[in-house]
Short mmCIF file of C-alpha atoms and ligand atoms in Angstrom, two decimals:
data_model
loop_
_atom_site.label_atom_id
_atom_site.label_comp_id
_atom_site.label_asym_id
_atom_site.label_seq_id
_atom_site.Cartn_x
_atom_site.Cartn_y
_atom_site.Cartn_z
CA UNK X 14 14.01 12.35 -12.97
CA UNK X 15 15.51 14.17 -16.26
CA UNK X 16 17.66 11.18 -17.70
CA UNK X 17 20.34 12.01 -19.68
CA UNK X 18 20.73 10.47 -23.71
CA UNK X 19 24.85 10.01 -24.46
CA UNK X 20 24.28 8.01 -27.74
CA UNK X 21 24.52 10.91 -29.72
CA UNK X 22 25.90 14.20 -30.98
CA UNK X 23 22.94 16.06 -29.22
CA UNK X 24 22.39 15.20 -26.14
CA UNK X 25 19.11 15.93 -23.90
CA UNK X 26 19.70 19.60 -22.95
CA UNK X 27 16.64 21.01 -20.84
CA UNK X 28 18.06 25.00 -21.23
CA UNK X 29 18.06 24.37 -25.51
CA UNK X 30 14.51 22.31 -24.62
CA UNK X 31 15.94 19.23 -26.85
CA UNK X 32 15.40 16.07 -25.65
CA UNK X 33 16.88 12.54 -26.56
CA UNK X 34 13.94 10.74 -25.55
CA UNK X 35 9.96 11.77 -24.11
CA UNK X 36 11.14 10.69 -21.31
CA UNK X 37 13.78 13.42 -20.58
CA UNK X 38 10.82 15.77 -20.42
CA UNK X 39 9.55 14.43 -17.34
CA UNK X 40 9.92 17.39 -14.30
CA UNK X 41 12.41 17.55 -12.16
CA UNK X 42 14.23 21.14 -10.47
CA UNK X 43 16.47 21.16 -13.89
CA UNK X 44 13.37 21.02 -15.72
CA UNK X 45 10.80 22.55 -14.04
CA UNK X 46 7.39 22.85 -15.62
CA UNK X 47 6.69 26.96 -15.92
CA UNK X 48 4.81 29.12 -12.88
CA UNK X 49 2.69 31.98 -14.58
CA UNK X 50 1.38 34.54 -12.86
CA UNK X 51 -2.15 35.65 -13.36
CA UNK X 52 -3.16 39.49 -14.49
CA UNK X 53 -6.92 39.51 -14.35
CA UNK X 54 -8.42 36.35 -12.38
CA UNK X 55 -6.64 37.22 -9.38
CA UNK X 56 -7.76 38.59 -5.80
CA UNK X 57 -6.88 42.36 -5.79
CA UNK X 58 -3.50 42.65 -3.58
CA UNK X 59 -2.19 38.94 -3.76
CA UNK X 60 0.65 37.50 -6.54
CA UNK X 61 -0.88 34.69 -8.02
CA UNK X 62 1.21 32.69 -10.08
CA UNK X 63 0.10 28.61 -11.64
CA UNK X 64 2.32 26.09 -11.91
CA UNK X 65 1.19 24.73 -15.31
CA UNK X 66 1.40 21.00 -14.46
CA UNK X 67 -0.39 20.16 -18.32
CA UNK X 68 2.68 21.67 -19.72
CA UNK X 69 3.96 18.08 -18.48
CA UNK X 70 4.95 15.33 -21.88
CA UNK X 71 1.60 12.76 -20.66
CA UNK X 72 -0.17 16.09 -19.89
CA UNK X 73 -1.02 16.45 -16.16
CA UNK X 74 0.77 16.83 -12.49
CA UNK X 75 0.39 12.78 -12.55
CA UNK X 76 3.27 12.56 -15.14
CA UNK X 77 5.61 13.04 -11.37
CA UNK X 78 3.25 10.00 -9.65
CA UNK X 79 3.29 7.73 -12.41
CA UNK X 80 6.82 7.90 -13.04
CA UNK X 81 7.95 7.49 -9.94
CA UNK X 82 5.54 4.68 -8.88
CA UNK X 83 6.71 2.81 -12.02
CA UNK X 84 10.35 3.46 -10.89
CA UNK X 85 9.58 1.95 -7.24
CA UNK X 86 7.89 -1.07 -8.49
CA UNK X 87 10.38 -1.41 -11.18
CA UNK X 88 13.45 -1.28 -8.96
CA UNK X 89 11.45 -3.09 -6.56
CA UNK X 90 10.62 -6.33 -8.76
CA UNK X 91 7.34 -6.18 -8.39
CA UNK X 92 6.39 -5.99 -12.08
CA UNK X 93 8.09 -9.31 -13.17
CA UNK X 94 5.70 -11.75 -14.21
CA UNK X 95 2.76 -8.99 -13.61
CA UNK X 96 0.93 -6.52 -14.87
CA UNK X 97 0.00 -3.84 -13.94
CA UNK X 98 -3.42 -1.84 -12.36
CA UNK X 99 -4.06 0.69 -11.14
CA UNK X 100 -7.52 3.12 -10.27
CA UNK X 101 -7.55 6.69 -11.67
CA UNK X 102 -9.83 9.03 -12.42
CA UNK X 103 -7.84 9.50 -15.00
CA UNK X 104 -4.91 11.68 -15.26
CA UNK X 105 -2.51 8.64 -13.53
CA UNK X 106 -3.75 6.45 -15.77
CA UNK X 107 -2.73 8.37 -18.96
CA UNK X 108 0.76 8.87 -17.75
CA UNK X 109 0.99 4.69 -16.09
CA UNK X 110 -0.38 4.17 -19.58
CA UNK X 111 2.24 5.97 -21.39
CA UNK X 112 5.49 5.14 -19.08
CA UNK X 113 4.34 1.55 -19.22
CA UNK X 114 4.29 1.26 -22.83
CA UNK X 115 7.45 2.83 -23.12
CA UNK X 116 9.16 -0.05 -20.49
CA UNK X 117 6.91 -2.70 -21.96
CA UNK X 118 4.88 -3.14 -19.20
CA UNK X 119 0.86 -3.72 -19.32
CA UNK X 120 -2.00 -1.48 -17.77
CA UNK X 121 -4.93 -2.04 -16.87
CA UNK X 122 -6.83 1.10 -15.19
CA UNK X 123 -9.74 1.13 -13.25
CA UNK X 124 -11.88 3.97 -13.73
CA UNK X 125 -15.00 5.78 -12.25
CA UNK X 126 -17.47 5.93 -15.49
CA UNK X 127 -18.50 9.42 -15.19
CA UNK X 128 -14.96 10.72 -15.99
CA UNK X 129 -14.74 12.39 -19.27
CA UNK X 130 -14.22 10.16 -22.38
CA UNK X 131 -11.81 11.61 -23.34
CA UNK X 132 -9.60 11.06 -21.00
CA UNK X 133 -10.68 6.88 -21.34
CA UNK X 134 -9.77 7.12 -24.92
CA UNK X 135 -6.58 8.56 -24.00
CA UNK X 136 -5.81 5.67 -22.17
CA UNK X 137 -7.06 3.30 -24.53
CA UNK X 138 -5.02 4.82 -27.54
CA UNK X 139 -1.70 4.89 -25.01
CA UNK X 140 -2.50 1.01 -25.42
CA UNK X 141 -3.71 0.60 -21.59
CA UNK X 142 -7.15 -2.09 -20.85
CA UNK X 143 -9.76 0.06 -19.26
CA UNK X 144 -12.62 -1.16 -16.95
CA UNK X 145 -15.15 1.36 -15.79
CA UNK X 146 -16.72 1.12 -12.50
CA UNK X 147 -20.17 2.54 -11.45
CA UNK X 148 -18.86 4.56 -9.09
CA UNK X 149 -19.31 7.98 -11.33
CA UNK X 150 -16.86 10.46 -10.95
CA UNK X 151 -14.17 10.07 -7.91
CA UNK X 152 -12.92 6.61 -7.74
CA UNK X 153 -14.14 5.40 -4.09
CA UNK X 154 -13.01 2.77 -2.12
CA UNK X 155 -16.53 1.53 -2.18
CA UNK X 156 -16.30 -2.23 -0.87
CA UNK X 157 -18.38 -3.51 -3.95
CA UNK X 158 -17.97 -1.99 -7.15
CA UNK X 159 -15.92 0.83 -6.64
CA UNK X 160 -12.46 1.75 -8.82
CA UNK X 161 -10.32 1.56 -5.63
CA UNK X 162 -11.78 -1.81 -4.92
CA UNK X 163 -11.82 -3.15 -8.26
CA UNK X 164 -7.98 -2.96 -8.79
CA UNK X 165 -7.54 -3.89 -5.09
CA UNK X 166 -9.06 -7.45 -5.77
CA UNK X 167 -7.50 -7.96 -9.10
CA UNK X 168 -4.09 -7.54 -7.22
CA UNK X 169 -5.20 -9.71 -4.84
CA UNK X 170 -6.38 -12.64 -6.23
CA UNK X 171 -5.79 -15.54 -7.93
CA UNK X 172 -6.10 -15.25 -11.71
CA UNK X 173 -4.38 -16.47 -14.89
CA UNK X 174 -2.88 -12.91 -15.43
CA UNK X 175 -1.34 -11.56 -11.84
CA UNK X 176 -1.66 -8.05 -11.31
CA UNK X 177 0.52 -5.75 -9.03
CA UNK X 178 -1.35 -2.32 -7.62
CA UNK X 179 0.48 0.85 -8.10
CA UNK X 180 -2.28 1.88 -4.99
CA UNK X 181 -1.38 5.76 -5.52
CA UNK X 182 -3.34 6.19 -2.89
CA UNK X 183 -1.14 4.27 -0.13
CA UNK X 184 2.02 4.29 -2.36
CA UNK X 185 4.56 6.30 -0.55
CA UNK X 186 6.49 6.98 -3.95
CA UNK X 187 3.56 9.16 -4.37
CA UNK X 188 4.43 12.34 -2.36
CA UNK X 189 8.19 11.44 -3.07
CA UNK X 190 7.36 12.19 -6.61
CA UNK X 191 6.04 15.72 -4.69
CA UNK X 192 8.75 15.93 -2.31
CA UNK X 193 11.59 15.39 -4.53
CA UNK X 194 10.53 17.50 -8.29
CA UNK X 195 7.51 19.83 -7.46
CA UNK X 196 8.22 20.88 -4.26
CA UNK X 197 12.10 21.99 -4.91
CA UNK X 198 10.87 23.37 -8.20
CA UNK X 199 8.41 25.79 -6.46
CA UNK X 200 11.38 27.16 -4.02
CA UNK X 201 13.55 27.47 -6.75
CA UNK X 202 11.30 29.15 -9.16
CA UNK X 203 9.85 31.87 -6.49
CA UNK X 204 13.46 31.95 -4.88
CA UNK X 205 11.51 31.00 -1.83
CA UNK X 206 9.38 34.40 -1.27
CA UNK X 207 6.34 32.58 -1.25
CA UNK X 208 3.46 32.90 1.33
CA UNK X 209 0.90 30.16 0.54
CA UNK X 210 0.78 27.36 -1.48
CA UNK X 211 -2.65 25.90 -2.86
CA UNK X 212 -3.39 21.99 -4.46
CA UNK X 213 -6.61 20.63 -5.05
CA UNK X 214 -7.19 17.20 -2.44
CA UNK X 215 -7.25 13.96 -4.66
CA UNK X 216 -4.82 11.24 -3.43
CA UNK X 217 -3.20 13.60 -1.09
CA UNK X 218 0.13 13.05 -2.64
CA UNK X 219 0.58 16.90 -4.29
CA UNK X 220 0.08 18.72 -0.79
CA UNK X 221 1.72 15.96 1.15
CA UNK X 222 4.84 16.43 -0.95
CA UNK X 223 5.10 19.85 -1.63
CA UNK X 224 3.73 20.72 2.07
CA UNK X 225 6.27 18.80 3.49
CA UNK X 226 8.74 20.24 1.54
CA UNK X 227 8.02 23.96 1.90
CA UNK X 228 7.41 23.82 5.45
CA UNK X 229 11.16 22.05 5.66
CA UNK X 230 12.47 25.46 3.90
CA UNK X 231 10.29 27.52 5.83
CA UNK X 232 7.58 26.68 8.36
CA UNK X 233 5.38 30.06 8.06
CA UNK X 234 4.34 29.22 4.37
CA UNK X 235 0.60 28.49 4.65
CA UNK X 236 -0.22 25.23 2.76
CA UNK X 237 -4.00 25.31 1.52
CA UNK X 238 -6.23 22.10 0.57
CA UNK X 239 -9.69 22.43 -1.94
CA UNK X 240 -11.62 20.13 -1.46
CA UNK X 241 -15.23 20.15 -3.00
CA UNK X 242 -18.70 19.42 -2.02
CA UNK X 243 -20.21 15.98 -1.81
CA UNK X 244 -21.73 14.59 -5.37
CA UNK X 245 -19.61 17.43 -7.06
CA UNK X 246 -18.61 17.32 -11.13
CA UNK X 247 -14.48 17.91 -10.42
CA UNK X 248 -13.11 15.18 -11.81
CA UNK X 249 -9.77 14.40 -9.79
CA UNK X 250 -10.63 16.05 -6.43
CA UNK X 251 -12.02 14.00 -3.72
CA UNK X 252 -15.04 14.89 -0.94
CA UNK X 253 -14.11 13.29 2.73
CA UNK X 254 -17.66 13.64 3.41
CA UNK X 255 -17.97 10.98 0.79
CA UNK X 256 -15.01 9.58 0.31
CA UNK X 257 -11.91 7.48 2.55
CA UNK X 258 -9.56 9.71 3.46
CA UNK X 259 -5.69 8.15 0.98
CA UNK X 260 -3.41 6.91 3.70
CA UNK X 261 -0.50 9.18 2.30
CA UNK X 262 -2.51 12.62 3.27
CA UNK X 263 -0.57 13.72 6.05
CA UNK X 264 -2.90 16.35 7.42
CA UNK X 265 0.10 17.91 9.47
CA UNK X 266 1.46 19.93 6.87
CA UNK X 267 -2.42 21.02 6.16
CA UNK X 268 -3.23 24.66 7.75
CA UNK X 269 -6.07 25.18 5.64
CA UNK X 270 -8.71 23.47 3.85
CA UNK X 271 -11.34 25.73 1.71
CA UNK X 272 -14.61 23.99 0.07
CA UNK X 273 -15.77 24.64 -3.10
CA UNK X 274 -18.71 24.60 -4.74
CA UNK X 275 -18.67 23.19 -8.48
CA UNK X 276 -20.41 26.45 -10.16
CA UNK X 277 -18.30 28.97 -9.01
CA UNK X 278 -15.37 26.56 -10.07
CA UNK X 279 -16.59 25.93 -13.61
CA UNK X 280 -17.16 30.13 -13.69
CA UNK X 281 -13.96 30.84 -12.90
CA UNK X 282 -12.38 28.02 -15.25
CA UNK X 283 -13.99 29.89 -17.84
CA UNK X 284 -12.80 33.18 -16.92
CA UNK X 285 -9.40 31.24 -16.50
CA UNK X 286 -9.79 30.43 -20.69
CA UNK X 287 -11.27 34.11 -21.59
CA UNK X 288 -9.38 36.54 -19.24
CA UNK X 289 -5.95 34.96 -18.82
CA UNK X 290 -5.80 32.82 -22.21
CA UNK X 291 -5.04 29.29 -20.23
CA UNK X 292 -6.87 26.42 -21.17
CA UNK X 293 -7.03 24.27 -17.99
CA UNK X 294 -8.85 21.58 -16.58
CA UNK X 295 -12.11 22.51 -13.84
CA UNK X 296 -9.71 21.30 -10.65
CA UNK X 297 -7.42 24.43 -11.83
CA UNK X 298 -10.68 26.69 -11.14
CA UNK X 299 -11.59 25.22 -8.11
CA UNK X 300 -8.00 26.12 -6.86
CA UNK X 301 -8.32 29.81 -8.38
CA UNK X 302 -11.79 30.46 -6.87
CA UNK X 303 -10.42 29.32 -3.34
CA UNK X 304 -7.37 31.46 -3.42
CA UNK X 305 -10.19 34.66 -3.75
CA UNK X 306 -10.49 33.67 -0.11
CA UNK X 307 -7.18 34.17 0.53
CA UNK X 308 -6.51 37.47 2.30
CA UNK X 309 -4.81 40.58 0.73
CA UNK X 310 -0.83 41.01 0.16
CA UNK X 311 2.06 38.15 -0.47
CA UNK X 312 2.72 35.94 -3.29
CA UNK X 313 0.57 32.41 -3.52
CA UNK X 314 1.54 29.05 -6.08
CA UNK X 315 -1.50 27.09 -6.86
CA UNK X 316 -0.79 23.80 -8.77
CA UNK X 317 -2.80 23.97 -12.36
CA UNK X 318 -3.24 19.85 -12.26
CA UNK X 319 -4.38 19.61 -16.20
CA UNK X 320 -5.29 21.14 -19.38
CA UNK X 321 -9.10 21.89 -20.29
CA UNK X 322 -8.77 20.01 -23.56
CA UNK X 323 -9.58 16.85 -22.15
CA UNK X 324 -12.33 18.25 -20.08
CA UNK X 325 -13.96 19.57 -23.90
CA UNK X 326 -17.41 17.48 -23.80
CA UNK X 327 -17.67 18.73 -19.89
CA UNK X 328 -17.56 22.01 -21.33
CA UNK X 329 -19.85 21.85 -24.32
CA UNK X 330 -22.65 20.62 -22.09
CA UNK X 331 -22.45 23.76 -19.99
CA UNK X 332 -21.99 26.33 -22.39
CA UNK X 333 -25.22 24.85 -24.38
CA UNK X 334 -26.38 27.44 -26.94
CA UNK X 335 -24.08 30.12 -25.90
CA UNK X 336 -21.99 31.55 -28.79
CA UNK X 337 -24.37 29.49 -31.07
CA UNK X 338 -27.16 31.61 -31.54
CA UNK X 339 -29.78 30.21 -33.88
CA UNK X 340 -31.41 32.37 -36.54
N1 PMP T 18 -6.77 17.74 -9.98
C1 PMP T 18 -6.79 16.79 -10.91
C2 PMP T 18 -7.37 17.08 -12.26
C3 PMP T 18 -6.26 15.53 -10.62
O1 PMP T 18 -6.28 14.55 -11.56
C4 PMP T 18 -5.74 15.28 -9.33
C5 PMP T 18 -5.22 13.93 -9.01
N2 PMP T 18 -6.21 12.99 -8.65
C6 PMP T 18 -5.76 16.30 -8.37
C7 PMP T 18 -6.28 17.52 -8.75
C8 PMP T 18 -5.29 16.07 -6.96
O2 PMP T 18 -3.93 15.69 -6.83
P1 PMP T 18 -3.46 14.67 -5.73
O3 PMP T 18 -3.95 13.30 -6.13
O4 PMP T 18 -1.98 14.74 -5.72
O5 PMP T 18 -4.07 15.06 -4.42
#
């Protein structure tokens, strides 16, 4: 997706890291975003390394989505006449928000109230409309007043304004955006001596993509879903229990799908911030905590979806007192 700028004297050059326009900093295999490996919060015997998706210019692995969904319906037509909406629990949203802006387009988003507000505000400053739904924290396809649903009948019906869906969730651009940046940038970067690769289970589009990818290169690389409990507090991941399984999940390029708990994944988000210096978002520790699982030896890439700073008022209520001791 790395565009190239030719108006001028210096042109977008990913090696220099000088870019002609924000847009030039989207992903791509000539512009990967980095892998790091961790040192401490790692299972003894197994390479570790994080593929630092908030490193990303809107800030999350959705930057890959958004873009290329805008592209399709773009290209498409679709968007003539329209706006556009779209449900997120967030991360989409901010990056529709900001790709929108720059093509003129308008957003509306669709968004689960319990999500963090700072992510809403995020949206709201990129310029997008935001309507939250009761729904809490994952958006469901709940046939009343969930996210999902919400944008599904405003781009069905018949209003002054006419709205087109993005529909990440059914929108095969989705795991393109996977299949075609994050996937080749994970062979490239490990120079394919990888053994598993791990993504948190939202839309489906991250593991479909990558999966699919990977197990085109080589079909013994173990591809590893987290998916956590029912009622959980990890904003972005979905529970099937609870939740309709995204049409775009292909569960064929699934081996493995490990549960998580939300303690142990806020504990090791922390130890992610103390130990190893990274500031990521409470999906990123669900990932990390699964991969303990994992069995000794070989070399694992687990997708780090988002950074912890917009995660901050999550945070403060479960650190409380600590570090604040009254005298
Ligand atoms: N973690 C976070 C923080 C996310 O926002 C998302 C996307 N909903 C995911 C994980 C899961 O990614 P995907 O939708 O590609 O399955």
């Amino acid at each position: 997706m790395t565009q190239t700028t030719t108006h001028t004297e210096l042109p977008t050059d990913p090696h220099l890291r000088r870019y002609g326009h924000v847009r030039d900093l989207l992903p791509g295999p000539d512009n990967p975003t980095p892998l790091v490996r961790l040192n401490r919060v790692t299972p003894p015997g197994l390479d570790l390394f994080l593929k630092l998706e908030w490193l990303n210019p809107f800030g999350s692995v959705k930057d890959r989505t958004a873009a290329f969904l805008l592209a399709g319906l773009i290209e498409r037509g679709e968007l003539a006449e329209s706006q556009l909406v779209e449900a997120s629990s967030g991360n989409t949203g901010i990056a529709l928000a900001a790709l929108a802006a720059l093509a003129g387009v308008e957003v509306t988003v669709t968004i689960p109230d319990g999500i963090p507000e700072e992510k809403k505000t995020l949206m709201r400053m990129l310029g997008a409309e935001v309507w939250e739904t009761p729904d809490d924290l994952c958006p469901v396809d709940h046939p009343k007043d969930g996210a999902i649903a919400l944008a599904r009948s405003l781009a069905g019906s018949e209003t002054s304004t006419r709205y087109v869906m993005a529909d990440q969730y059914e929108n095969q651009d989705n795991v393109r955006a996977h299949y075609e940046t994050t996937g080749p940038e994970i062979w490239r970067q490990t120079g394919g001596q990888l053994d598993h690769f791990l993504a948190g289970l939202g839309t489906g589009g991250t593991i479909t993509g990558v999966g699919r990818y990977l197990k085109e290169q080589n079909p013994a690389i173990q591809v590893i879903g987290i998916e956590p409990q029912p009622g959980h507090r990890l904003p972005g991941l979905k529970s099937f229990q609870e939740a309709k399984q995204p049409g775009i999940l292909d569960w064929r390029v699934v081996d493995q799908v490990i549960r998580v708990d939300d303690d142990p994944a806020y504990d090791v988000t922390q130890r992610l911030f103390r130990e190893e210096g990274l500031i990521v978002g409470p999906s990123t520790g669900a990932v990390v905590h699964a991969s303990h699982q994992l069995g000794p030896g070989g070399i694992a890439v687990a997708i780090s979806p988002d950074s912890g700073l917009n995660y901050m008022s999550y945070f403060a209520e479960r650190l409380g007192d600590e570090g604040h001791p009254t005298v």
